[in-house]
Amino acid sequence: MPRLLLFLLLFSFSHADEFDPLRAVVSKAVAKGTPPGAVLWLESGDKKLTLVEGQRALLPAQEAMTEDTVFDAASLTKVVATLPSVLILMEQGKIDIEAEVRRYLPEFRPGITVRHLLTHTSGFKPGIPKEPEWTGYATGLARAIASEPDGPPDRFFRYSDINFILLGEIVQRVSGMKLNEFAAQHVFAPLHMDSTRFLPPEEWKARIAPTENDESGVMLRGVVHDPTSRKMGGVTGHAGLFTTAGDLAKYARMILAGGAGVLKPETVTLMTSPQTIATVYERRGLGWDIDSAFSRPRGKVFPIGSFGHTGFTGTSLWIDPPSKTFVIFMSSRLHPHGKGSVRELYEEIGTTAAKCLTLTPASGPPWPRAEKEVPTVLNGIDVLVRRKFSDLKGLRIGLITNQTGIDAQRHSTIDLLANASDVKLKKLFSPEHGIRGELDQEKISNSTDKKTGLPVLSLFGEQRAPTAEQLADLDALVFDIQDIGCRFYTYIGTMRLCMEAAAKAKKAFYVLDRVNPIGGIEVEGPAVIDAEKPTATHAIPLRHGMTAGELATMMNFERHIGCVLKVIPVEGWQRHMLFDQTGLPWINPSPNMRSLNAALLYPGVGLLEFSITVGRGTDTPFEILGAPYVDDLRLSYELNKLGLSGVQFTPIRFTPTTSIFKGEPCGGVRIAITDRTALNAVDAGIAIASTLHRLYPKQFKLDLVNTLLNRAASVKEMRGGDSWKKIVTDWNAETQAFATRRKVFLRYAEE
């Protein structure tokens, strides 16, 4: 008897392994009937677990679950069939994920891109309405196309079957093959996924796990459970695929191998990294879930950066590239009455699997959100705070800043650095408008910061750059000021002069980068200047489409400054994003720059501010303009007649309280932006100047337009009667040359 007991104990220990806790989790759930049966497949490097539990079917008779059971994959269809099909066509150059959907579905609405569909940021409702009754693929597609979004794209994440129904149709139209045929040829066949397909044949039926009764009381077995897919014939981009755990393992191995045999490595990286914009709380890749309410299979241990997807029928796939791990869970949770739930089981399996593999929770990339965090883009100061100021550790620094130097919670950069341990903030330097951005005068004197007691040395008075003496007790200068994206905004000139001073004094120069509030794609205006001056510090166009950090890098290289330059980058910003798409708080960069609309118009309207009033001394600077001699009705009519893209003019009368024509009643126009993407502010500015010169040749001071345009030849052409269109067209070659020239200095992606 003792020998038998010892034998049994040794037998037990020899068969116990690291995955026993995971087996126990699944066995316990199946024993409770939630679900009745399941297949779990885990691989991590050389380790593998295949677990089969419970019943494949309960009605009309019990059938034991088997490893080769075929399951209705439900929404796993999205990432196993539709997603790779779209991306294969992308690699072939046939689909551009940044293109509007209507390029491929001409009857579709404007404004929504393929990327919006892939990331579920289109704004569509979760699915096609059931009422009134309908049937047929064409009808379902028409309903998907006609669906009304609940808001503009990129405003919020909402998981929607409509997105992938449309993607499935795009695959069909672009490839000329039905989705099931394309996926079979380009995805399933190369991976030898022999038990994966839409519309499974009758001979598969015996090993297919049934789900529940349909509307007629017939048990669904080998027929897709999803009602919309069923009405559309069983082949749709959002559901309809049938597969096994073993075949999904082949697919997961392909992903971990960098797409071998199916996708390019860079495509795998693209689809499995966050593709939602920073102001969307959830993190989604292309198709894949990364960090959202749908991330239950990640559990509490797999790191942010792992990814996966679930299916309504009780299926899930989660992949963790760093540990070379994937966990597949296939269940009959809907059988037989459609009431079973595995939501909590997903999380328990994910957590237990990671613990069995002795993985530890990893902080990973900065993708997760705190529970109460409001998602925003991170400017350089936010990144520096998150890094606990490690970049500046032990340095004696001078800070060049003003009121725009704040983090996303409006904490002053001055205060943040003054209170940072291991950072020695010694002095402050202020640009035009002063340290608090309140002064609108020609010269500003030195002062003392009331809160910190630090000296404030003006760079907009007798000197425009720090002196050698002022830098002697410093190790580095730090620049944190919000630029506006326009050549004649003087803050970038201050940055350049400070870089030169730092280089001469052999001090490091840090730029806490900030977003370009008027976007980082469009480039407008002449890129060749007549002379350098504070409003033309470098040969760049009027609208340059670069951040301060990018400009600093360009100037350091092209001017051979030799500065030890370090840029703390922006995170989460995409070049197409305007300021109000970042989630960041607006603070007036200067006394008269009071809105994004003003900033968008500034590169054009600002050209006129020495010739007429551009609204200084009113509530809306740079959004109105005029003069005492202007007939507002006539000017509005003439400007609207030009058909300038993105703007509309309204006649107004106003009296500015400061600047040009102070206290004089003026006639003029209010400029409304009707389409921000179509607006060409510089074109508008030149067109307005040309029109004012034509209408009022004696009163309008055309020559003063060159104060900021810095291109006398163009003003001469305007005076000679050349059309505004010819003048702006003459700049095209140099503007395009600049666009090419700047590419090497761009840090942030367009998408």
Short mmCIF file of N, CA and C in Angstrom, two decimals, residues 140-275:
data_model
loop_
_atom_site.label_atom_id
_atom_site.label_comp_id
_atom_site.label_asym_id
_atom_site.label_seq_id
_atom_site.Cartn_x
_atom_site.Cartn_y
_atom_site.Cartn_z
N GLY A 140 -28.10 44.31 -48.53
CA GLY A 140 -27.29 44.56 -47.33
C GLY A 140 -26.18 45.56 -47.61
N LEU A 141 -25.52 45.39 -48.75
CA LEU A 141 -24.46 46.32 -49.12
C LEU A 141 -25.02 47.73 -49.31
N ALA A 142 -26.14 47.83 -49.98
CA ALA A 142 -26.76 49.14 -50.20
C ALA A 142 -27.09 49.81 -48.87
N ARG A 143 -27.56 49.01 -47.92
CA ARG A 143 -27.88 49.57 -46.60
C ARG A 143 -26.61 50.02 -45.87
N ALA A 144 -25.55 49.26 -46.02
CA ALA A 144 -24.29 49.65 -45.40
C ALA A 144 -23.78 50.96 -45.99
N ILE A 145 -23.86 51.07 -47.32
CA ILE A 145 -23.39 52.27 -48.00
C ILE A 145 -24.23 53.48 -47.63
N ALA A 146 -25.52 53.26 -47.44
CA ALA A 146 -26.43 54.36 -47.13
C ALA A 146 -26.46 54.72 -45.64
N SER A 147 -25.76 53.95 -44.81
CA SER A 147 -25.79 54.21 -43.38
C SER A 147 -25.27 55.60 -43.05
N GLU A 148 -25.90 56.23 -42.09
CA GLU A 148 -25.50 57.58 -41.67
C GLU A 148 -24.60 57.48 -40.44
N PRO A 149 -23.37 58.00 -40.51
CA PRO A 149 -22.51 58.02 -39.32
C PRO A 149 -23.11 58.91 -38.24
N ASP A 150 -22.77 58.63 -37.00
CA ASP A 150 -23.25 59.44 -35.89
C ASP A 150 -22.34 60.64 -35.61
N GLY A 151 -21.29 60.77 -36.37
CA GLY A 151 -20.38 61.90 -36.21
C GLY A 151 -19.30 61.81 -37.26
N PRO A 152 -18.47 62.85 -37.37
CA PRO A 152 -17.38 62.84 -38.34
C PRO A 152 -16.37 61.75 -38.01
N PRO A 153 -15.61 61.28 -38.98
CA PRO A 153 -14.59 60.27 -38.72
C PRO A 153 -13.51 60.80 -37.78
N ASP A 154 -12.85 59.89 -37.09
CA ASP A 154 -11.74 60.19 -36.17
C ASP A 154 -12.19 60.90 -34.90
N ARG A 155 -13.50 60.99 -34.64
CA ARG A 155 -13.95 61.63 -33.41
C ARG A 155 -14.05 60.61 -32.27
N PHE A 156 -14.40 59.36 -32.59
CA PHE A 156 -14.54 58.35 -31.54
C PHE A 156 -14.40 56.97 -32.16
N PHE A 157 -14.11 55.99 -31.30
CA PHE A 157 -14.03 54.59 -31.71
C PHE A 157 -15.37 53.92 -31.42
N ARG A 158 -15.91 53.29 -32.42
CA ARG A 158 -17.09 52.45 -32.22
C ARG A 158 -16.96 51.23 -33.12
N TYR A 159 -16.93 50.07 -32.49
CA TYR A 159 -16.82 48.82 -33.23
C TYR A 159 -18.06 48.64 -34.08
N SER A 160 -17.88 48.48 -35.39
CA SER A 160 -19.02 48.43 -36.29
C SER A 160 -18.81 47.39 -37.38
N ASP A 161 -19.79 46.49 -37.53
CA ASP A 161 -19.74 45.51 -38.62
C ASP A 161 -19.82 46.19 -39.98
N ILE A 162 -20.45 47.35 -40.04
CA ILE A 162 -20.59 48.06 -41.32
C ILE A 162 -19.23 48.32 -41.93
N ASN A 163 -18.25 48.68 -41.09
CA ASN A 163 -16.91 48.97 -41.60
C ASN A 163 -16.36 47.80 -42.41
N PHE A 164 -16.49 46.59 -41.87
CA PHE A 164 -15.88 45.45 -42.55
C PHE A 164 -16.77 44.86 -43.64
N ILE A 165 -18.05 45.11 -43.58
CA ILE A 165 -18.90 44.77 -44.73
C ILE A 165 -18.43 45.56 -45.94
N LEU A 166 -18.15 46.85 -45.73
CA LEU A 166 -17.66 47.70 -46.82
C LEU A 166 -16.28 47.26 -47.28
N LEU A 167 -15.42 46.88 -46.34
CA LEU A 167 -14.08 46.43 -46.72
C LEU A 167 -14.13 45.15 -47.55
N GLY A 168 -15.04 44.25 -47.19
CA GLY A 168 -15.20 43.03 -47.99
C GLY A 168 -15.59 43.35 -49.41
N GLU A 169 -16.47 44.32 -49.58
CA GLU A 169 -16.89 44.72 -50.93
C GLU A 169 -15.75 45.39 -51.67
N ILE A 170 -14.92 46.17 -50.97
CA ILE A 170 -13.76 46.79 -51.61
C ILE A 170 -12.83 45.72 -52.15
N VAL A 171 -12.59 44.68 -51.38
CA VAL A 171 -11.74 43.58 -51.85
C VAL A 171 -12.30 43.00 -53.14
N GLN A 172 -13.61 42.79 -53.17
CA GLN A 172 -14.23 42.19 -54.35
C GLN A 172 -14.09 43.10 -55.57
N ARG A 173 -14.36 44.39 -55.39
CA ARG A 173 -14.31 45.28 -56.56
C ARG A 173 -12.90 45.52 -57.06
N VAL A 174 -11.95 45.59 -56.13
CA VAL A 174 -10.57 45.87 -56.53
C VAL A 174 -9.92 44.64 -57.16
N SER A 175 -10.17 43.47 -56.57
CA SER A 175 -9.50 42.25 -57.05
C SER A 175 -10.25 41.55 -58.16
N GLY A 176 -11.56 41.81 -58.27
CA GLY A 176 -12.36 41.08 -59.24
C GLY A 176 -12.73 39.70 -58.77
N MET A 177 -12.43 39.39 -57.51
CA MET A 177 -12.76 38.09 -56.92
C MET A 177 -13.62 38.30 -55.68
N LYS A 178 -14.51 37.37 -55.40
CA LYS A 178 -15.26 37.45 -54.16
C LYS A 178 -14.30 37.27 -52.99
N LEU A 179 -14.69 37.83 -51.84
CA LEU A 179 -13.81 37.81 -50.68
C LEU A 179 -13.40 36.39 -50.32
N ASN A 180 -14.34 35.45 -50.33
CA ASN A 180 -13.99 34.07 -49.97
C ASN A 180 -12.97 33.47 -50.92
N GLU A 181 -13.08 33.81 -52.20
CA GLU A 181 -12.13 33.29 -53.19
C GLU A 181 -10.75 33.92 -53.02
N PHE A 182 -10.74 35.23 -52.81
CA PHE A 182 -9.46 35.93 -52.67
C PHE A 182 -8.72 35.45 -51.43
N ALA A 183 -9.43 35.37 -50.30
CA ALA A 183 -8.79 34.94 -49.05
C ALA A 183 -8.30 33.50 -49.16
N ALA A 184 -9.09 32.64 -49.80
CA ALA A 184 -8.68 31.24 -49.96
C ALA A 184 -7.38 31.14 -50.76
N GLN A 185 -7.29 31.91 -51.83
CA GLN A 185 -6.12 31.84 -52.72
C GLN A 185 -4.88 32.50 -52.12
N HIS A 186 -5.06 33.65 -51.47
CA HIS A 186 -3.91 34.45 -51.05
C HIS A 186 -3.56 34.31 -49.57
N VAL A 187 -4.46 33.75 -48.76
CA VAL A 187 -4.18 33.63 -47.33
C VAL A 187 -4.23 32.17 -46.88
N PHE A 188 -5.35 31.51 -47.09
CA PHE A 188 -5.53 30.18 -46.53
C PHE A 188 -4.68 29.13 -47.24
N ALA A 189 -4.61 29.17 -48.56
CA ALA A 189 -3.83 28.18 -49.30
C ALA A 189 -2.33 28.27 -48.98
N PRO A 190 -1.73 29.46 -49.01
CA PRO A 190 -0.30 29.54 -48.69
C PRO A 190 0.03 29.02 -47.29
N LEU A 191 -0.91 29.16 -46.36
CA LEU A 191 -0.68 28.72 -44.98
C LEU A 191 -1.19 27.31 -44.73
N HIS A 192 -1.71 26.67 -45.75
CA HIS A 192 -2.26 25.31 -45.64
C HIS A 192 -3.33 25.24 -44.54
N MET A 193 -4.16 26.27 -44.51
CA MET A 193 -5.30 26.30 -43.59
C MET A 193 -6.44 25.55 -44.26
N ASP A 194 -6.34 24.23 -44.24
CA ASP A 194 -7.23 23.39 -45.03
C ASP A 194 -8.63 23.25 -44.43
N SER A 195 -8.77 23.66 -43.18
CA SER A 195 -10.08 23.57 -42.54
C SER A 195 -10.66 24.95 -42.29
N THR A 196 -10.33 25.89 -43.16
CA THR A 196 -10.79 27.27 -43.03
C THR A 196 -11.43 27.72 -44.33
N ARG A 197 -12.68 28.18 -44.24
CA ARG A 197 -13.34 28.68 -45.44
C ARG A 197 -14.70 29.29 -45.06
N PHE A 198 -15.23 30.08 -45.95
CA PHE A 198 -16.63 30.50 -45.87
C PHE A 198 -17.47 29.36 -46.47
N LEU A 199 -18.74 29.32 -46.14
CA LEU A 199 -19.68 28.35 -46.72
C LEU A 199 -19.12 26.93 -46.68
N PRO A 200 -18.91 26.37 -45.49
CA PRO A 200 -18.31 25.03 -45.40
C PRO A 200 -19.17 23.99 -46.11
N PRO A 201 -18.52 23.01 -46.72
CA PRO A 201 -19.27 21.99 -47.47
C PRO A 201 -19.99 21.02 -46.54
N GLU A 202 -20.90 20.29 -47.10
CA GLU A 202 -21.72 19.36 -46.32
C GLU A 202 -20.87 18.32 -45.61
N GLU A 203 -19.76 17.88 -46.24
CA GLU A 203 -18.95 16.82 -45.63
C GLU A 203 -18.22 17.30 -44.36
N TRP A 204 -18.17 18.62 -44.13
CA TRP A 204 -17.57 19.13 -42.90
C TRP A 204 -18.57 19.12 -41.74
N LYS A 205 -19.83 18.98 -42.03
CA LYS A 205 -20.88 19.26 -41.04
C LYS A 205 -20.71 18.45 -39.76
N ALA A 206 -20.25 17.23 -39.87
CA ALA A 206 -20.15 16.36 -38.70
C ALA A 206 -19.18 16.90 -37.66
N ARG A 207 -18.18 17.65 -38.08
CA ARG A 207 -17.22 18.16 -37.09
C ARG A 207 -17.35 19.67 -36.85
N ILE A 208 -18.45 20.25 -37.31
CA ILE A 208 -18.71 21.67 -37.06
C ILE A 208 -19.49 21.81 -35.76
N ALA A 209 -19.06 22.75 -34.91
CA ALA A 209 -19.78 23.00 -33.66
C ALA A 209 -21.03 23.81 -33.95
N PRO A 210 -22.21 23.31 -33.58
CA PRO A 210 -23.43 24.08 -33.80
C PRO A 210 -23.49 25.28 -32.85
N THR A 211 -24.30 26.25 -33.19
CA THR A 211 -24.44 27.43 -32.31
C THR A 211 -25.82 27.39 -31.64
N GLU A 212 -26.84 27.97 -32.25
CA GLU A 212 -28.18 27.97 -31.66
C GLU A 212 -29.21 27.92 -32.77
N ASN A 213 -30.47 27.88 -32.40
CA ASN A 213 -31.55 27.85 -33.38
C ASN A 213 -31.66 29.19 -34.09
N ASP A 214 -31.98 29.14 -35.37
CA ASP A 214 -32.24 30.38 -36.10
C ASP A 214 -33.68 30.84 -35.84
N GLU A 215 -34.12 31.85 -36.59
CA GLU A 215 -35.44 32.42 -36.37
C GLU A 215 -36.56 31.42 -36.62
N SER A 216 -36.26 30.36 -37.38
CA SER A 216 -37.27 29.35 -37.70
C SER A 216 -37.19 28.14 -36.78
N GLY A 217 -36.29 28.20 -35.80
CA GLY A 217 -36.18 27.09 -34.87
C GLY A 217 -35.25 25.99 -35.35
N VAL A 218 -34.47 26.23 -36.40
CA VAL A 218 -33.54 25.23 -36.94
C VAL A 218 -32.15 25.49 -36.36
N MET A 219 -31.52 24.44 -35.81
CA MET A 219 -30.19 24.59 -35.23
C MET A 219 -29.18 24.94 -36.33
N LEU A 220 -28.43 26.01 -36.08
CA LEU A 220 -27.42 26.46 -37.05
C LEU A 220 -26.16 25.61 -36.90
N ARG A 221 -25.83 24.90 -37.97
CA ARG A 221 -24.64 24.06 -37.96
C ARG A 221 -24.03 24.10 -39.36
N GLY A 222 -22.93 24.79 -39.48
CA GLY A 222 -22.34 24.98 -40.81
C GLY A 222 -22.94 26.15 -41.55
N VAL A 223 -23.87 26.83 -40.92
CA VAL A 223 -24.48 28.05 -41.46
C VAL A 223 -24.11 29.19 -40.51
N VAL A 224 -23.66 30.30 -41.05
CA VAL A 224 -23.15 31.39 -40.22
C VAL A 224 -24.21 31.86 -39.22
N HIS A 225 -23.77 32.10 -38.01
CA HIS A 225 -24.68 32.54 -36.96
C HIS A 225 -25.08 34.00 -37.13
N ASP A 226 -24.15 34.85 -37.53
CA ASP A 226 -24.42 36.28 -37.63
C ASP A 226 -25.60 36.53 -38.58
N PRO A 227 -26.68 37.17 -38.09
CA PRO A 227 -27.88 37.33 -38.91
C PRO A 227 -27.65 38.15 -40.18
N THR A 228 -26.82 39.19 -40.09
CA THR A 228 -26.58 40.03 -41.27
C THR A 228 -25.82 39.25 -42.32
N SER A 229 -24.77 38.55 -41.90
CA SER A 229 -24.00 37.75 -42.86
C SER A 229 -24.88 36.66 -43.48
N ARG A 230 -25.76 36.08 -42.66
CA ARG A 230 -26.65 35.03 -43.17
C ARG A 230 -27.58 35.58 -44.25
N LYS A 231 -28.14 36.77 -43.99
CA LYS A 231 -29.03 37.40 -44.98
C LYS A 231 -28.28 37.74 -46.26
N MET A 232 -26.97 38.02 -46.13
CA MET A 232 -26.18 38.43 -47.29
C MET A 232 -25.52 37.24 -47.99
N GLY A 233 -25.85 36.02 -47.57
CA GLY A 233 -25.36 34.85 -48.28
C GLY A 233 -24.19 34.15 -47.64
N GLY A 234 -23.72 34.65 -46.48
CA GLY A 234 -22.68 33.94 -45.74
C GLY A 234 -21.26 34.32 -46.08
N VAL A 235 -21.07 35.21 -47.05
CA VAL A 235 -19.71 35.69 -47.38
C VAL A 235 -19.70 37.20 -47.23
N THR A 236 -19.21 37.67 -46.09
CA THR A 236 -19.15 39.09 -45.82
C THR A 236 -17.85 39.41 -45.10
N GLY A 237 -17.47 40.67 -45.10
CA GLY A 237 -16.20 41.06 -44.51
C GLY A 237 -16.17 41.02 -43.01
N HIS A 238 -17.34 40.97 -42.37
CA HIS A 238 -17.37 41.04 -40.91
C HIS A 238 -17.60 39.70 -40.23
N ALA A 239 -18.13 38.72 -40.96
CA ALA A 239 -18.45 37.42 -40.37
C ALA A 239 -18.67 36.41 -41.49
N GLY A 240 -18.70 35.13 -41.11
CA GLY A 240 -18.98 34.09 -42.10
C GLY A 240 -17.89 33.04 -42.20
N LEU A 241 -16.72 33.29 -41.62
CA LEU A 241 -15.61 32.35 -41.73
C LEU A 241 -15.78 31.21 -40.74
N PHE A 242 -15.44 30.00 -41.17
CA PHE A 242 -15.37 28.82 -40.31
C PHE A 242 -13.93 28.34 -40.28
N THR A 243 -13.47 27.92 -39.09
CA THR A 243 -12.07 27.52 -38.98
C THR A 243 -11.86 26.67 -37.74
N THR A 244 -10.65 26.15 -37.59
CA THR A 244 -10.28 25.34 -36.42
C THR A 244 -9.19 26.05 -35.63
N ALA A 245 -8.98 25.59 -34.40
CA ALA A 245 -7.90 26.15 -33.58
C ALA A 245 -6.55 25.90 -34.24
N GLY A 246 -6.40 24.73 -34.84
CA GLY A 246 -5.13 24.40 -35.50
C GLY A 246 -4.83 25.31 -36.67
N ASP A 247 -5.84 25.64 -37.46
CA ASP A 247 -5.62 26.55 -38.59
C ASP A 247 -5.32 27.96 -38.10
N LEU A 248 -5.99 28.39 -37.03
CA LEU A 248 -5.69 29.71 -36.48
C LEU A 248 -4.26 29.76 -35.95
N ALA A 249 -3.76 28.63 -35.45
CA ALA A 249 -2.38 28.57 -35.00
C ALA A 249 -1.42 28.82 -36.17
N LYS A 250 -1.74 28.28 -37.33
CA LYS A 250 -0.91 28.53 -38.52
C LYS A 250 -0.91 30.02 -38.87
N TYR A 251 -2.07 30.63 -38.73
CA TYR A 251 -2.19 32.06 -39.04
C TYR A 251 -1.38 32.89 -38.04
N ALA A 252 -1.49 32.52 -36.75
CA ALA A 252 -0.76 33.25 -35.72
C ALA A 252 0.75 33.10 -35.90
N ARG A 253 1.19 31.90 -36.28
CA ARG A 253 2.63 31.71 -36.52
C ARG A 253 3.11 32.60 -37.66
N MET A 254 2.28 32.75 -38.68
CA MET A 254 2.63 33.64 -39.79
C MET A 254 2.85 35.07 -39.30
N ILE A 255 1.96 35.53 -38.43
CA ILE A 255 2.10 36.89 -37.90
C ILE A 255 3.39 37.02 -37.10
N LEU A 256 3.65 36.05 -36.23
CA LEU A 256 4.86 36.10 -35.40
C LEU A 256 6.12 35.98 -36.25
N ALA A 257 6.01 35.39 -37.41
CA ALA A 257 7.16 35.26 -38.32
C ALA A 257 7.28 36.45 -39.25
N GLY A 258 6.55 37.52 -38.96
CA GLY A 258 6.66 38.72 -39.78
C GLY A 258 5.92 38.64 -41.09
N GLY A 259 4.87 37.81 -41.12
CA GLY A 259 4.04 37.73 -42.32
C GLY A 259 4.51 36.73 -43.33
N ALA A 260 5.45 35.88 -42.97
CA ALA A 260 6.09 34.96 -43.91
C ALA A 260 5.08 34.24 -44.79
N GLY A 261 5.23 34.40 -46.10
CA GLY A 261 4.39 33.72 -47.07
C GLY A 261 3.10 34.42 -47.40
N VAL A 262 2.74 35.46 -46.62
CA VAL A 262 1.46 36.14 -46.86
C VAL A 262 1.64 37.66 -46.92
N LEU A 263 2.25 38.23 -45.90
CA LEU A 263 2.39 39.68 -45.80
C LEU A 263 3.85 40.07 -45.62
N LYS A 264 4.16 41.31 -45.92
CA LYS A 264 5.50 41.84 -45.70
C LYS A 264 5.68 42.17 -44.22
N PRO A 265 6.90 42.10 -43.70
CA PRO A 265 7.13 42.42 -42.28
C PRO A 265 6.65 43.82 -41.91
N GLU A 266 6.89 44.80 -42.81
CA GLU A 266 6.46 46.16 -42.49
C GLU A 266 4.94 46.28 -42.44
N THR A 267 4.24 45.44 -43.19
CA THR A 267 2.78 45.44 -43.14
C THR A 267 2.29 44.88 -41.81
N VAL A 268 2.94 43.83 -41.34
CA VAL A 268 2.58 43.26 -40.04
C VAL A 268 2.80 44.29 -38.94
N THR A 269 3.92 45.01 -39.01
CA THR A 269 4.18 46.07 -38.03
C THR A 269 3.12 47.14 -38.09
N LEU A 270 2.74 47.53 -39.30
CA LEU A 270 1.73 48.56 -39.49
C LEU A 270 0.40 48.15 -38.87
N MET A 271 -0.04 46.94 -39.16
CA MET A 271 -1.39 46.56 -38.75
C MET A 271 -1.48 46.26 -37.26
N THR A 272 -0.35 45.98 -36.62
CA THR A 272 -0.39 45.58 -35.21
C THR A 272 0.11 46.68 -34.27
N SER A 273 0.32 47.88 -34.78
CA SER A 273 0.68 49.02 -33.94
C SER A 273 -0.46 50.03 -33.97
N PRO A 274 -0.57 50.91 -32.99
CA PRO A 274 -1.73 51.81 -32.91
C PRO A 274 -1.89 52.67 -34.16
N GLN A 275 -3.07 52.65 -34.71
CA GLN A 275 -3.38 53.44 -35.91
C GLN A 275 -4.51 54.43 -35.65
#
